């Protein structure tokens, strides 16, 4: 994609303009998605050959992980230490912490195991804010309608209904954990508009909402009785002969030992898949976002959904190249920043649903109206200087993280536009859950990005942070009430996929499941060295 | 006549007069001061000829600092800080002098004042040394009441002021610019040099910071002359040295011996050898901010220049002996922990860097270390030297680097078998 | 914009934890490690500068100063030396927000929870070590003066990297003082009317959500 305008040339022709009109669209939204959104690229999709979702459409790269051999075999952990607990939480982000805190608050003994450190997550990087319908001109019904519509009417309505009704209580709970939000002089929570929504509904803390949430929740966990195991990825879930989930196997990265955890209930809160770099996209996600929970649950026989639906956030930084994929919050478009092609023209309503905007940007670049730096680096302008002109001081006061990103890039967003391109950001689908976070496997729960059904085929800003707390708490509460299983003995410990048939090719897969870390970290090759 | 080798000057019975000034003056006291009073201009040349060097650890020629200060134009207030902070592990010589021979120190300070026109003498003593503090206070009162004081003030042409203060007890308080901060009633943060104290010290006035042992030698030099002092030492070294022997020896203690006495003689003849007839494994020298020595260095002369040739430093003259059967890793971990707690905080590379060293060494020492920990340790040794305002990190790294060099195998063996 | 032909064939050599690596210029330390296949998991997190896991000590060529930085934000330079230190283990300061119920007792409780904070020796090391340029010492001073609102606000960009805690000779954990300050202030003072009114309405079942026709839970039990 070397067509388009070179960066320096485009920059020369750029100018601010506070009255830039939006040209009427010459395309339908459906066409835009069909032709330009990566989810619609049939070459990147496959049909699952085995497991509970056999026959379903799934991204190729994800399919190969879901169907790959499990990392650990029974011999590896035959002599492992055994820990017994009431609730095992897998994942130390927002959903994991909310689940663990609620479970321990309900009297359960909780072990939280995480692959990296407590708090290493996508939660901590979230910038936009969290949705809750609290303004007078807003209602939970409107919140529901916006969510359902943006998801292309594919979301689970019962889950969405519960989510939106939970919103205000979730904010209250976060405040009780000590999380601060931006307020006006009267102490009311400030709200801003998310793309494709009908009211201002996103409450926030500067553009550091995720950081504030995560450091608060982490402190709550550290001040509780929750047992913590960091650098202990879960590499396998265990089930008994009855097919109920009875716990998991952890692998300690420091001393290479295994631990078997037997739990009445296990909650998967492992987050997203960005570091799989689907379709070669850069990602906004943290290092650990490799879809581990999906693979673990799939091998246990849980059913998943929407495995062909991923969110590419429209505004990932595209230049400088070593920062490619870094997220720039949608909040800045909510505040009025516009997207411009190389000709200095707007081409899409910036507050359309994210999939529409992302597809529109890709279209501009494919059709030669984009700006390019190199083969790998191209995009469109995010017009921050015009926003600053319209609302002087807004960048420093509401978007300090963006200003910092500018400093690091050597680009001053007050004077210069930023080059942006879609970045792999969120997994819309995931493990199927009910209102209490229960999956299709008894004893196994899921909360957060790893779960599916709420966002349909496209998520709106602020619903992810709401979801992790809302469903994290509910899963934690329900899990805490689970009685001990009568049969705590793991079944032969082979993956359920063996029983549902697998093609020869897939058995020879070089990958292990779960992935744990992207290939370029060298982790998998070092594991092989030590085998 | 063969003079006795041990305790021949500073710790000689003639010097051990306690706090009674009359006893001191009727013994060998006062004569050096009188010589100084007669010809103040001869003091510095005499100290120079005597080749007296800083005995608090630096080994810096004493006369140089005195000369530089005396040449300063600023003559409002000039300060002498008699540095008795003495917080280095294994060092207890200044304490011996302050407890048993306070008067020779004071006389040395008075002679220094005459040489440099200093009008403020401050005794700066570790707060744990209650006896030393009481002694000095009692002794100064007697000097103030003596006939010498008017004579000194007359020669100086102005009043002489004394102050006795307890230091904070922080190790870093022994560093000369930190001592100056402490005298100004602030936390003893090292200031960083330049400017040097002789130019800008206490309240930005010219200031000398001299060690207790250094000052104690001064009245003897003025009484008996530089040549006499030179002959006391062995080889090219001058005078005597208070060596602090401790650790795995049968007879630990303070030994005043000719400067340049061999390490072997100190350990075998005076220390009565290693405990349990064990072999010698290592010697931590001088404080322990220096490279460690091993049995290959046994014949080495314990004077500044000879030890420097062996890639270490005499420092305070403390020798902590470690016998075979001891873990060097454990000892190093202990001393690095000491440095970690001693770091004043001004320079994050020092505070954080040495803290990380301490954590890593504890990890290795307790059998939980891995290859990467050793790599990080080595990496820190490469980046920390000269990253701070004072020499604390440099000393810590000297020690650790030398241990890694001499006992690499021991560190390796302490690592866990599985790697990260 | 970098001229690619100038940079062709050029690599930067540096050491990380005493191991030499090479990578193309323009990369951050984290990217450089990936480039040469060094499996490094500890000390890598969000790669965006907000999680604080990748704190490093850095010494640049021909300089004697050592700085504390975040590896994901640090561009590699020739002959740079980088150290990933051991994981931080700050001294835990245990408290329950539910036990802090009013301003009157707050100050006394603070002194019990963070007794070290009273002994700040004003060395300024925390300020120098902070990779976010926070005036950490001032933050601690606010808290020890009882100004918890100001203390919390000052730490708003804090990524909890623990460098200030590691740099403190008095063993104060300044970043946790800041976090505590903000949490207690929020807990005691944040009572947004718009939120509380909506919660009240919901509790009275005054607001409901009507589902579209022909929809329901898709999940198969």
XYZ file of N, CA, C and O in Angstrom, chain A residues 214-314:
404
model
N -7.394 0.445 37.990
C -6.553 -0.716 38.277
C -5.716 -0.516 39.526
O -5.549 -1.430 40.324
N -5.163 0.684 39.723
C -4.327 0.844 40.916
C -5.169 0.815 42.177
O -4.707 0.378 43.232
N -6.446 1.256 42.071
C -7.346 1.175 43.218
C -7.701 -0.275 43.529
O -7.616 -0.709 44.684
N -8.105 -1.013 42.514
C -8.515 -2.403 42.732
C -7.346 -3.251 43.211
O -7.494 -4.121 44.066
N -6.179 -2.971 42.680
C -4.998 -3.722 43.091
C -4.736 -3.508 44.574
O -4.448 -4.437 45.323
N -4.847 -2.282 45.005
C -4.640 -1.974 46.413
C -5.693 -2.667 47.270
O -5.393 -3.167 48.347
N -6.932 -2.714 46.788
C -7.978 -3.427 47.524
C -7.613 -4.899 47.662
O -7.772 -5.485 48.740
N -7.150 -5.496 46.587
C -6.785 -6.919 46.638
C -5.623 -7.144 47.595
O -5.628 -8.071 48.406
N -4.611 -6.261 47.542
C -3.447 -6.425 48.421
C -3.818 -6.252 49.887
O -3.124 -6.751 50.764
N -4.904 -5.547 50.161
C -5.341 -5.347 51.533
C -6.409 -6.334 51.973
O -7.086 -6.115 52.956
N -6.565 -7.410 51.199
C -7.595 -8.386 51.524
C -6.937 -9.725 51.859
O -5.713 -9.831 51.875
N -7.764 -10.726 52.045
C -7.241 -12.068 52.335
C -7.032 -12.902 51.088
O -6.801 -14.096 51.173
N -7.159 -12.292 49.955
C -7.031 -13.051 48.712
C -5.603 -13.543 48.583
O -4.643 -12.786 48.717
N -5.451 -14.862 48.307
C -4.132 -15.436 48.091
C -3.719 -15.110 46.666
O -4.493 -15.298 45.735
N -2.510 -14.655 46.524
C -2.086 -14.176 45.214
C -0.928 -15.010 44.689
O 0.007 -15.311 45.401
N -1.023 -15.397 43.392
C 0.108 -16.086 42.760
C 0.420 -15.357 41.466
O -0.281 -15.489 40.466
N 1.489 -14.574 41.476
C 1.884 -13.855 40.270
C 2.863 -14.696 39.468
O 3.490 -15.600 39.993
N 3.021 -14.372 38.189
C 3.885 -15.138 37.284
C 3.560 -16.631 37.334
O 4.443 -17.480 37.279
N 2.287 -16.913 37.422
C 1.786 -18.291 37.456
C 0.670 -18.443 36.443
O -0.510 -18.424 36.797
N 1.026 -18.564 35.158
C -0.050 -18.731 34.171
C -0.766 -20.064 34.376
O -0.154 -21.066 34.776
N -2.043 -20.053 34.065
C -2.815 -21.298 34.065
C -2.612 -21.962 32.718
O -2.778 -21.327 31.673
N -2.239 -23.191 32.716
C -1.958 -23.848 31.448
C -2.966 -24.940 31.121
O -2.958 -25.495 30.034
N -3.829 -25.203 32.080
C -4.822 -26.242 31.830
C -5.917 -26.144 32.866
O -5.662 -25.869 34.034
N -7.153 -26.366 32.419
C -8.263 -26.506 33.355
C -8.501 -27.987 33.589
O -8.212 -28.820 32.730
N -9.022 -28.293 34.756
C -9.263 -29.703 35.096
C -10.755 -29.962 35.265
O -11.482 -29.117 35.795
N -11.195 -31.112 34.837
C -12.595 -31.469 35.061
C -12.653 -32.880 35.650
O -11.726 -33.666 35.504
N -13.756 -33.177 36.324
C -13.955 -34.532 36.848
C -14.695 -35.376 35.809
O -15.001 -34.924 34.711
N -14.967 -36.615 36.199
C -15.615 -37.540 35.241
C -16.970 -37.031 34.807
O -17.447 -37.338 33.726
N -17.584 -36.231 35.682
C -18.917 -35.705 35.346
C -18.832 -34.507 34.406
O -19.836 -33.937 34.032
N -17.592 -34.097 34.076
C -17.442 -32.976 33.158
C -17.523 -31.610 33.833
O -17.596 -30.588 33.164
N -17.494 -31.621 35.179
C -17.533 -30.332 35.878
C -16.114 -29.812 36.052
O -15.169 -30.584 36.245
N -15.987 -28.504 36.025
C -14.658 -27.933 36.210
C -14.293 -27.985 37.687
O -15.050 -27.509 38.538
N -13.171 -28.602 38.011
C -12.773 -28.733 39.416
C -11.497 -27.963 39.743
O -10.977 -28.074 40.850
N -11.001 -27.220 38.795
C -9.821 -26.417 39.109
C -8.894 -26.282 37.919
O -9.332 -26.359 36.766
N -7.605 -26.095 38.195
C -6.678 -25.806 37.100
C -5.262 -26.178 37.496
O -4.977 -26.461 38.663
N -4.400 -26.153 36.496
C -2.967 -26.370 36.735
C -2.243 -25.059 36.447
O -2.406 -24.465 35.387
N -1.453 -24.613 37.434
C -0.650 -23.415 37.260
C 0.795 -23.813 36.995
O 1.252 -24.857 37.461
N 1.502 -22.935 36.268
C 2.911 -23.187 35.994
C 3.702 -21.968 36.444
O 3.514 -20.884 35.919
N 4.566 -22.147 37.420
C 5.314 -21.015 37.942
C 6.469 -20.685 37.002
O 7.320 -21.523 36.732
N 6.503 -19.448 36.512
C 7.531 -19.070 35.541
C 8.908 -18.945 36.173
O 9.918 -19.092 35.512
N 8.952 -18.661 37.475
C 10.252 -18.476 38.123
C 10.976 -19.787 38.338
O 12.126 -19.924 37.977
N 10.309 -20.747 38.954
C 11.027 -21.982 39.255
C 10.513 -23.182 38.482
O 10.862 -24.310 38.792
N 9.698 -22.915 37.463
C 9.291 -23.958 36.516
C 8.538 -25.120 37.174
O 8.565 -26.233 36.691
N 7.876 -24.860 38.287
C 7.118 -25.939 38.927
C 5.641 -25.790 38.606
O 5.185 -24.734 38.184
N 4.911 -26.864 38.849
C 3.472 -26.856 38.616
C 2.733 -26.894 39.943
O 3.230 -27.428 40.930
N 1.560 -26.330 39.943
C 0.682 -26.412 41.118
C -0.693 -26.804 40.621
O -1.191 -26.217 39.652
N -1.292 -27.757 41.290
C -2.675 -28.107 40.963
C -3.567 -27.379 41.946
O -3.374 -27.481 43.161
N -4.509 -26.616 41.439
C -5.439 -25.895 42.308
C -6.803 -26.552 42.163
O -7.334 -26.654 41.060
N -7.334 -27.015 43.281
C -8.685 -27.600 43.254
C -9.641 -26.572 43.829
O -9.460 -26.097 44.955
N -10.633 -26.220 43.049
C -11.540 -25.158 43.460
C -12.983 -25.565 43.226
O -13.283 -26.306 42.293
N -13.872 -25.042 44.076
C -15.310 -25.267 43.866
C -15.766 -24.541 42.618
O -16.691 -24.993 41.933
N -15.165 -23.406 42.370
C -15.536 -22.624 41.194
C -14.292 -21.959 40.636
O -13.422 -21.522 41.404
N -14.219 -21.904 39.325
C -13.071 -21.271 38.652
C -13.595 -20.161 37.758
O -14.546 -20.367 37.002
N -12.978 -18.982 37.879
C -13.429 -17.830 37.082
C -12.318 -17.419 36.116
O -11.225 -17.072 36.544
N -12.641 -17.472 34.834
C -11.674 -17.022 33.826
C -11.830 -15.524 33.619
O -12.926 -15.054 33.308
N -10.748 -14.796 33.803
C -10.781 -13.340 33.571
C -9.485 -12.952 32.885
O -8.770 -12.062 33.337
N -9.209 -13.616 31.792
C -7.888 -13.511 31.174
C -7.757 -12.426 30.115
O -6.713 -12.273 29.508
N -8.856 -11.709 29.854
C -8.720 -10.572 28.963
C -8.697 -10.910 27.488
O -9.316 -11.863 27.041
N -7.961 -10.114 26.724
C -8.096 -10.093 25.274
C -7.058 -10.860 24.484
O -6.277 -11.650 25.029
N -7.048 -10.610 23.164
C -6.225 -11.390 22.228
C -5.317 -10.519 21.374
O -4.742 -10.997 20.392
N -5.166 -9.264 21.702
C -4.447 -8.334 20.824
C -3.066 -8.793 20.412
O -2.615 -8.564 19.291
N -2.379 -9.477 21.336
C -0.992 -9.873 21.031
C -0.914 -11.084 20.117
O 0.167 -11.609 19.873
N -2.040 -11.489 19.576
C -2.008 -12.462 18.475
C -1.817 -11.730 17.159
O -1.622 -12.368 16.118
N -1.951 -10.403 17.204
C -1.730 -9.579 16.014
C -2.469 -10.140 14.802
O -1.891 -10.379 13.744
N -3.774 -10.322 14.960
C -4.580 -10.880 13.873
C -4.415 -10.034 12.617
O -4.399 -8.798 12.676
N -4.278 -10.721 11.501
C -4.084 -10.041 10.220
C -2.863 -9.120 10.227
O -2.807 -8.168 9.452
N -1.902 -9.386 11.102
C -0.694 -8.581 11.124
C -0.889 -7.181 11.651
O -0.004 -6.336 11.514
N -2.025 -6.891 12.282
C -2.245 -5.546 12.804
C -1.411 -5.320 14.059
O -1.204 -6.243 14.843
N -0.959 -4.078 14.263
C -0.396 -3.744 15.567
C -1.544 -3.763 16.567
O -2.711 -3.846 16.167
N -1.202 -3.716 17.836
C -2.259 -3.785 18.830
C -2.071 -2.732 19.911
O -0.976 -2.238 20.130
N -3.184 -2.414 20.552
C -3.142 -1.519 21.695
C -2.998 -2.305 22.988
O -2.890 -1.738 24.052
N -3.001 -3.618 22.892
C -3.092 -4.473 24.079
C -1.771 -4.662 24.793
O -0.707 -4.535 24.200
N -1.865 -5.096 26.043
C -0.658 -5.358 26.839
C -0.051 -6.694 26.423
O -0.619 -7.440 25.652
N 1.113 -6.967 26.976
C 1.879 -8.137 26.542
C 1.143 -9.452 26.723
O 1.289 -10.391 25.948
N 0.329 -9.546 27.769
C -0.279 -10.830 28.097
C -1.577 -11.135 27.378
O -2.201 -12.166 27.623
N -1.995 -10.263 26.483
C -3.301 -10.455 25.834
C -3.173 -11.464 24.703
O -3.055 -11.098 23.534
N -3.209 -12.741 25.043
C -3.024 -13.802 24.056
C -4.181 -14.800 24.066
O -4.037 -15.932 23.644
N -5.324 -14.382 24.591
C -6.512 -15.221 24.503
C -6.429 -16.539 25.254
O -7.088 -17.518 24.882
N -5.639 -16.578 26.316
C -5.426 -17.841 27.034
C -6.729 -18.456 27.533
O -6.933 -19.669 27.459
N -7.613 -17.599 28.064
C -8.848 -18.110 28.649
C -9.705 -18.848 27.631
O -10.336 -19.866 27.943
N -9.706 -18.333 26.413
C -10.505 -18.987 25.375
C -9.992 -20.404 25.141
O -10.769 -21.368 25.074
N -8.670 -20.506 25.030
C -8.066 -21.815 24.754
C -8.317 -22.774 25.919
O -8.666 -23.940 25.719
N -8.140 -22.278 27.131
C -8.345 -23.130 28.305
C -9.782 -23.651 28.357
O -10.025 -24.844 28.554
N -10.721 -22.712 28.168
C -12.133 -23.096 28.261
C -12.516 -24.048 27.134
O -13.273 -25.006 27.325
N -11.970 -23.778 25.942
C -12.332 -24.604 24.785
C -11.882 -26.041 24.980
O -12.598 -26.978 24.663
N -10.692 -26.206 25.549
C -10.175 -27.552 25.779
C -10.986 -28.285 26.844
O -10.974 -29.515 26.901
N -11.665 -27.521 27.680
C -12.499 -28.150 28.705
C -13.887 -28.448 28.178
O -14.693 -29.089 28.833
N -14.193 -27.912 26.992
C -15.486 -28.200 26.393
C -16.490 -27.063 26.462
O -17.659 -27.232 26.112
N -16.068 -25.884 26.905
C -17.013 -24.771 26.973
C -17.329 -24.264 25.573
O -16.537 -24.392 24.648
N -18.512 -23.647 25.437
C -18.907 -23.117 24.146
C -18.568 -21.629 24.072
O -18.729 -20.901 25.047
N -18.115 -21.218 22.921
C -17.734 -19.826 22.704
C -18.679 -19.197 21.676
O -19.541 -19.888 21.120
N -18.527 -17.912 21.402
C -19.342 -17.281 20.364
C -18.602 -16.109 19.741
O -17.684 -15.548 20.350
N -19.076 -15.747 18.518
C -18.532 -14.580 17.797
C -17.012 -14.620 17.678
O -16.329 -13.612 17.914
N -16.494 -15.772 17.285
C -15.041 -15.918 17.193
C -14.483 -15.316 15.913
O -13.291 -15.443 15.627
N -15.346 -14.673 15.159
C -14.904 -14.022 13.933
C -15.077 -12.513 14.056
O -15.070 -11.797 13.057
N -15.257 -12.020 15.287
C -15.575 -10.609 15.446
C -14.601 -9.923 16.385
O -14.535 -10.246 17.574
N -13.813 -9.000 15.843
C -12.809 -8.301 16.633
C -12.905 -6.816 16.376
O -13.206 -6.381 15.266
N -12.613 -6.056 17.408
C -12.680 -4.615 17.238
C -11.309 -4.050 16.914
O -10.335 -4.278 17.648
N -11.266 -3.333 15.816
C -10.064 -2.594 15.442
C -10.353 -1.144 15.792
O -11.176 -0.481 15.157
N -9.709 -0.665 16.832
C -9.946 0.710 17.277
C -9.437 1.657 16.197
O -8.303 1.515 15.747
N -10.256 2.608 15.775
C -9.864 3.461 14.643
C -8.553 4.212 14.855
O -7.754 4.334 13.935
